[in-house]
Amino acid sequence: MKNVINFLHQLHQNNNTQWFHAHRDEYEAARDRFNQFALRLLSELSSMDKSLEGLELKDCTYRINRDIRFSADKSPYKTHFCLFAAPGGKKSGKAGYYFHLSVGGDGYPDANMIAVGNYCYDKRVVEIVREDLEDEGDKFDALVAKGAEDGLTLDYENALKKVPKPFADSPYKDYARLKAYCLQRYLDPSEVEDADALLAYLIDVFKHNKPFLDYINKVIDYTMEEDE
């Protein structure tokens, strides 16, 4: 993966159309190398989780061009490659398995990361999870604890500042502040250099945290059935 990472570092330092066009061959080589790894990862995930069967690489990866229409940052290219494998593909609205390879910074999007879940949910999904927290918060707490064994934590960056009133005295009040449910961990650059070791690690963590994903997707499926 070192060649892929080296290209991303160069792009990070030269994020403009002129440089990119002059180094398109290097980009395509890096993209193809990442895609080879992503295909291996998707194959392993599909064997582990039957809800992913039939997905193709195009269903789980993204273009390198950034959508800059509504962004103050006008850099034209992403400086990362990623795979998001969710039932039905990346546009399904489901939670999934996410791997993000970048330049090794301190936070998103520059950090390398692994995640289980999603960052955007229908309002009804959040409501149902909060209802579950009131009735059986210990079950959700156990799933979060399972993730913590792998160093995964919930993302509170966009959580509510105030605890919803019904949870004022609840041991699960912080969970109730969440508007999205995603377990994540940033990876040290040394953890992503060896492709074989990285693949084994990702599969191990994803498999261990599949129950969290299954729970979130069960809620999502319920809300989708309600809308039919």
Tab-separated table of C-alpha atoms in Angstrom:
chain	number	residue	atom	x	y	z
A	1	MET	CA	0.000	0.000	0.000
A	2	LYS	CA	3.029	2.297	0.259
A	3	ASN	CA	2.806	3.375	-3.387
A	4	VAL	CA	-0.855	4.323	-2.919
A	5	ILE	CA	-0.061	6.315	0.213
A	6	ASN	CA	2.882	8.054	-1.489
A	7	PHE	CA	0.618	9.205	-4.311
A	8	LEU	CA	-1.976	10.523	-1.853
A	9	HIS	CA	0.741	12.530	-0.094
A	10	GLN	CA	1.813	14.056	-3.408
A	11	LEU	CA	-1.784	14.889	-4.287
A	12	HIS	CA	-2.303	16.432	-0.849
A	13	GLN	CA	0.612	18.781	-1.550
A	14	ASN	CA	-0.414	19.512	-5.158
A	15	ASN	CA	-4.211	19.486	-5.140
A	16	ASN	CA	-4.857	21.232	-8.439
A	17	THR	CA	-6.070	20.210	-11.869
A	18	GLN	CA	-2.831	20.969	-13.694
A	19	TRP	CA	-0.729	18.744	-11.446
A	20	PHE	CA	-3.323	15.974	-11.444
A	21	HIS	CA	-3.531	15.842	-15.233
A	22	ALA	CA	0.263	15.752	-15.473
A	23	HIS	CA	0.349	12.791	-13.062
A	24	ARG	CA	-2.725	10.918	-14.247
A	25	ASP	CA	-0.740	7.733	-14.865
A	26	GLU	CA	0.407	7.741	-11.245
A	27	TYR	CA	-3.163	8.318	-10.091
A	28	GLU	CA	-4.479	5.419	-12.171
A	29	ALA	CA	-1.754	3.108	-10.844
A	30	ALA	CA	-2.583	4.086	-7.250
A	31	ARG	CA	-6.330	3.761	-7.869
A	32	ASP	CA	-5.906	0.326	-9.442
A	33	ARG	CA	-3.726	-0.823	-6.555
A	34	PHE	CA	-6.300	0.316	-4.015
A	35	ASN	CA	-9.101	-1.286	-6.034
A	36	GLN	CA	-7.266	-4.605	-6.010
A	37	PHE	CA	-7.153	-4.428	-2.231
A	38	ALA	CA	-10.781	-3.266	-2.073
A	39	LEU	CA	-11.879	-6.244	-4.185
A	40	ARG	CA	-10.162	-8.634	-1.787
A	41	LEU	CA	-11.810	-6.886	1.141
A	42	LEU	CA	-15.245	-6.927	-0.490
A	43	SER	CA	-14.900	-10.626	-1.308
A	44	GLU	CA	-14.041	-11.453	2.311
A	45	LEU	CA	-16.860	-9.272	3.605
A	46	SER	CA	-19.390	-10.876	1.262
A	47	SER	CA	-18.381	-14.306	2.532
A	48	MET	CA	-18.776	-13.126	6.123
A	49	ASP	CA	-21.995	-11.142	5.643
A	50	LYS	CA	-24.477	-12.597	3.148
A	51	SER	CA	-26.369	-9.276	2.932
A	52	LEU	CA	-23.473	-7.986	0.818
A	53	GLU	CA	-23.603	-10.748	-1.777
A	54	GLY	CA	-23.805	-9.467	-5.339
A	55	LEU	CA	-22.178	-6.111	-4.624
A	56	GLU	CA	-19.613	-4.911	-7.139
A	57	LEU	CA	-16.725	-2.552	-6.549
A	58	LYS	CA	-18.605	0.338	-8.160
A	59	ASP	CA	-21.337	-0.101	-5.539
A	60	CYS	CA	-18.863	0.539	-2.724
A	61	THR	CA	-16.266	3.044	-3.957
A	62	TYR	CA	-16.307	6.708	-4.929
A	63	ARG	CA	-14.912	9.106	-7.521
A	64	ILE	CA	-11.811	11.051	-6.558
A	65	ASN	CA	-13.360	14.339	-7.679
A	66	ARG	CA	-14.787	16.439	-4.834
A	67	ASP	CA	-18.183	18.124	-4.998
A	68	ILE	CA	-17.078	21.705	-4.361
A	69	ARG	CA	-20.364	23.459	-5.179
A	70	PHE	CA	-21.258	24.156	-1.559
A	71	SER	CA	-17.823	23.924	0.041
A	72	ALA	CA	-15.479	26.707	1.101
A	73	ASP	CA	-12.621	24.339	0.268
A	74	LYS	CA	-12.274	24.416	-3.519
A	75	SER	CA	-9.609	21.688	-3.729
A	76	PRO	CA	-10.776	19.644	-6.719
A	77	TYR	CA	-9.703	16.186	-5.520
A	78	LYS	CA	-10.130	13.956	-2.498
A	79	THR	CA	-6.863	12.898	-0.915
A	80	HIS	CA	-8.133	9.487	0.126
A	81	PHE	CA	-9.468	6.234	-1.265
A	82	CYS	CA	-12.236	4.402	0.546
A	83	LEU	CA	-14.642	1.488	0.455
A	84	PHE	CA	-18.118	1.501	2.023
A	85	ALA	CA	-19.792	-1.901	1.821
A	86	ALA	CA	-23.444	-1.721	2.864
A	87	PRO	CA	-26.397	-3.976	1.958
A	88	GLY	CA	-27.724	-2.682	-1.344
A	89	GLY	CA	-24.665	-0.532	-1.965
A	90	LYS	CA	-23.397	2.874	-0.891
A	91	LYS	CA	-26.621	4.690	-1.827
A	92	SER	CA	-28.992	2.313	-0.007
A	93	GLY	CA	-29.223	4.301	3.204
A	94	LYS	CA	-28.057	1.281	5.192
A	95	ALA	CA	-25.214	1.049	7.682
A	96	GLY	CA	-22.089	-0.688	6.449
A	97	TYR	CA	-18.388	-1.438	6.759
A	98	TYR	CA	-16.035	1.452	5.947
A	99	PHE	CA	-12.303	1.620	5.296
A	100	HIS	CA	-10.570	4.893	4.492
A	101	LEU	CA	-6.944	5.212	3.328
A	102	SER	CA	-5.453	8.694	3.371
A	103	VAL	CA	-2.318	10.654	4.264
A	104	GLY	CA	-2.293	9.814	7.975
A	105	GLY	CA	-3.491	13.027	9.601
A	106	ASP	CA	-5.145	13.478	12.971
A	107	GLY	CA	-8.799	13.454	11.916
A	108	TYR	CA	-11.217	12.971	9.050
A	109	PRO	CA	-10.597	13.167	6.105
A	110	ASP	CA	-6.806	12.976	6.393
A	111	ALA	CA	-6.622	10.126	8.893
A	112	ASN	CA	-6.681	6.456	7.972
A	113	MET	CA	-9.770	4.957	9.542
A	114	ILE	CA	-12.054	1.991	9.997
A	115	ALA	CA	-15.738	2.361	10.834
A	116	VAL	CA	-18.933	0.350	11.252
A	117	GLY	CA	-22.259	2.130	10.770
A	118	ASN	CA	-23.178	5.278	8.852
A	119	TYR	CA	-23.177	9.037	9.361
A	120	CYS	CA	-26.576	9.918	7.938
A	121	TYR	CA	-29.844	8.434	9.164
A	122	ASP	CA	-33.510	9.114	8.715
A	123	LYS	CA	-35.021	10.895	11.729
A	124	ARG	CA	-37.240	7.878	12.440
A	125	VAL	CA	-34.181	5.621	12.813
A	126	VAL	CA	-32.813	7.895	15.539
A	127	GLU	CA	-36.190	7.952	17.283
A	128	ILE	CA	-36.420	4.154	17.364
A	129	VAL	CA	-32.903	3.734	18.728
A	130	ARG	CA	-33.739	6.219	21.490
A	131	GLU	CA	-36.903	4.259	22.278
A	132	ASP	CA	-34.768	1.131	22.541
A	133	LEU	CA	-32.366	2.947	24.842
A	134	GLU	CA	-35.235	3.709	27.210
A	135	ASP	CA	-36.408	0.088	27.280
A	136	GLU	CA	-33.226	-1.958	26.756
A	137	GLY	CA	-30.282	0.394	26.837
A	138	ASP	CA	-28.068	-2.354	28.172
A	139	LYS	CA	-28.201	-4.156	24.819
A	140	PHE	CA	-26.957	-1.134	22.879
A	141	ASP	CA	-24.365	-0.527	25.577
A	142	ALA	CA	-23.092	-4.090	25.147
A	143	LEU	CA	-22.638	-3.531	21.410
A	144	VAL	CA	-20.660	-0.356	22.068
A	145	ALA	CA	-18.538	-2.197	24.635
A	146	LYS	CA	-17.842	-4.884	22.059
A	147	GLY	CA	-16.527	-2.210	19.713
A	148	ALA	CA	-14.376	-0.758	22.480
A	149	GLU	CA	-12.530	-4.093	22.656
A	150	ASP	CA	-11.208	-3.217	19.181
A	151	GLY	CA	-10.551	0.409	20.031
A	152	LEU	CA	-13.696	1.592	18.226
A	153	THR	CA	-15.658	4.466	19.725
A	154	LEU	CA	-18.877	6.283	18.858
A	155	ASP	CA	-18.562	9.540	16.961
A	156	TYR	CA	-19.982	12.434	18.996
A	157	GLU	CA	-18.763	15.239	16.710
A	158	ASN	CA	-22.268	16.123	15.501
A	159	ALA	CA	-24.198	14.955	18.567
A	160	LEU	CA	-26.747	17.104	20.370
A	161	LYS	CA	-25.213	19.476	22.893
A	162	LYS	CA	-28.024	18.847	25.385
A	163	VAL	CA	-29.321	15.511	26.600
A	164	PRO	CA	-32.960	14.847	25.551
A	165	LYS	CA	-35.227	15.317	28.579
A	166	PRO	CA	-36.349	11.674	28.944
A	167	PHE	CA	-32.695	10.689	29.437
A	168	ALA	CA	-31.652	13.321	31.966
A	169	ASP	CA	-30.956	10.691	34.644
A	170	SER	CA	-30.302	7.739	32.352
A	171	PRO	CA	-26.953	5.921	32.302
A	172	TYR	CA	-27.355	5.988	28.514
A	173	LYS	CA	-27.876	9.741	28.232
A	174	ASP	CA	-24.811	10.249	26.029
A	175	TYR	CA	-26.066	7.656	23.550
A	176	ALA	CA	-29.347	9.588	23.367
A	177	ARG	CA	-27.466	12.678	22.200
A	178	LEU	CA	-26.368	10.939	19.009
A	179	LYS	CA	-27.912	11.749	15.638
A	180	ALA	CA	-25.899	9.046	13.881
A	181	TYR	CA	-24.530	5.707	14.977
A	182	CYS	CA	-21.034	4.823	13.880
A	183	LEU	CA	-18.206	3.028	15.651
A	184	GLN	CA	-14.853	4.206	14.380
A	185	ARG	CA	-11.120	4.194	14.946
A	186	TYR	CA	-8.278	6.137	13.352
A	187	LEU	CA	-5.379	3.963	12.250
A	188	ASP	CA	-1.707	4.748	12.599
A	189	PRO	CA	0.166	4.957	9.251
A	190	SER	CA	2.195	1.901	10.257
A	191	GLU	CA	-1.027	-0.138	10.416
A	192	VAL	CA	-1.928	0.361	6.754
A	193	GLU	CA	1.366	-0.286	4.974
A	194	ASP	CA	1.226	-4.097	4.807
A	195	ALA	CA	-1.797	-5.025	2.677
A	196	ASP	CA	-2.072	-8.623	3.883
A	197	ALA	CA	-1.849	-7.716	7.577
A	198	LEU	CA	-4.275	-4.842	7.036
A	199	LEU	CA	-6.809	-7.077	5.307
A	200	ALA	CA	-6.682	-9.623	8.121
A	201	TYR	CA	-7.122	-6.873	10.706
A	202	LEU	CA	-10.081	-5.273	8.934
A	203	ILE	CA	-11.929	-8.554	8.538
A	204	ASP	CA	-11.326	-9.455	12.171
A	205	VAL	CA	-12.694	-6.124	13.432
A	206	PHE	CA	-15.626	-6.075	11.019
A	207	LYS	CA	-16.600	-9.612	11.946
A	208	HIS	CA	-16.400	-8.835	15.666
A	209	ASN	CA	-18.636	-5.779	15.247
A	210	LYS	CA	-21.161	-7.230	12.816
A	211	PRO	CA	-23.782	-7.421	15.641
A	212	PHE	CA	-23.706	-3.608	15.917
A	213	LEU	CA	-24.271	-3.307	12.177
A	214	ASP	CA	-27.051	-5.903	12.245
A	215	TYR	CA	-28.846	-3.993	14.989
A	216	ILE	CA	-28.695	-0.641	13.170
A	217	ASN	CA	-29.784	-2.157	9.861
A	218	LYS	CA	-32.682	-3.945	11.548
A	219	VAL	CA	-33.949	-0.547	12.705
A	220	ILE	CA	-33.412	0.923	9.232
A	221	ASP	CA	-35.277	-1.982	7.608
A	222	TYR	CA	-38.196	-1.414	9.990
A	223	THR	CA	-38.458	2.262	9.056
A	224	MET	CA	-38.281	1.434	5.357
A	225	GLU	CA	-41.102	-1.086	5.731
A	226	GLU	CA	-43.199	1.562	7.477
A	227	ASP	CA	-42.768	3.869	4.485
A	228	GLU	CA	-43.944	1.293	1.928
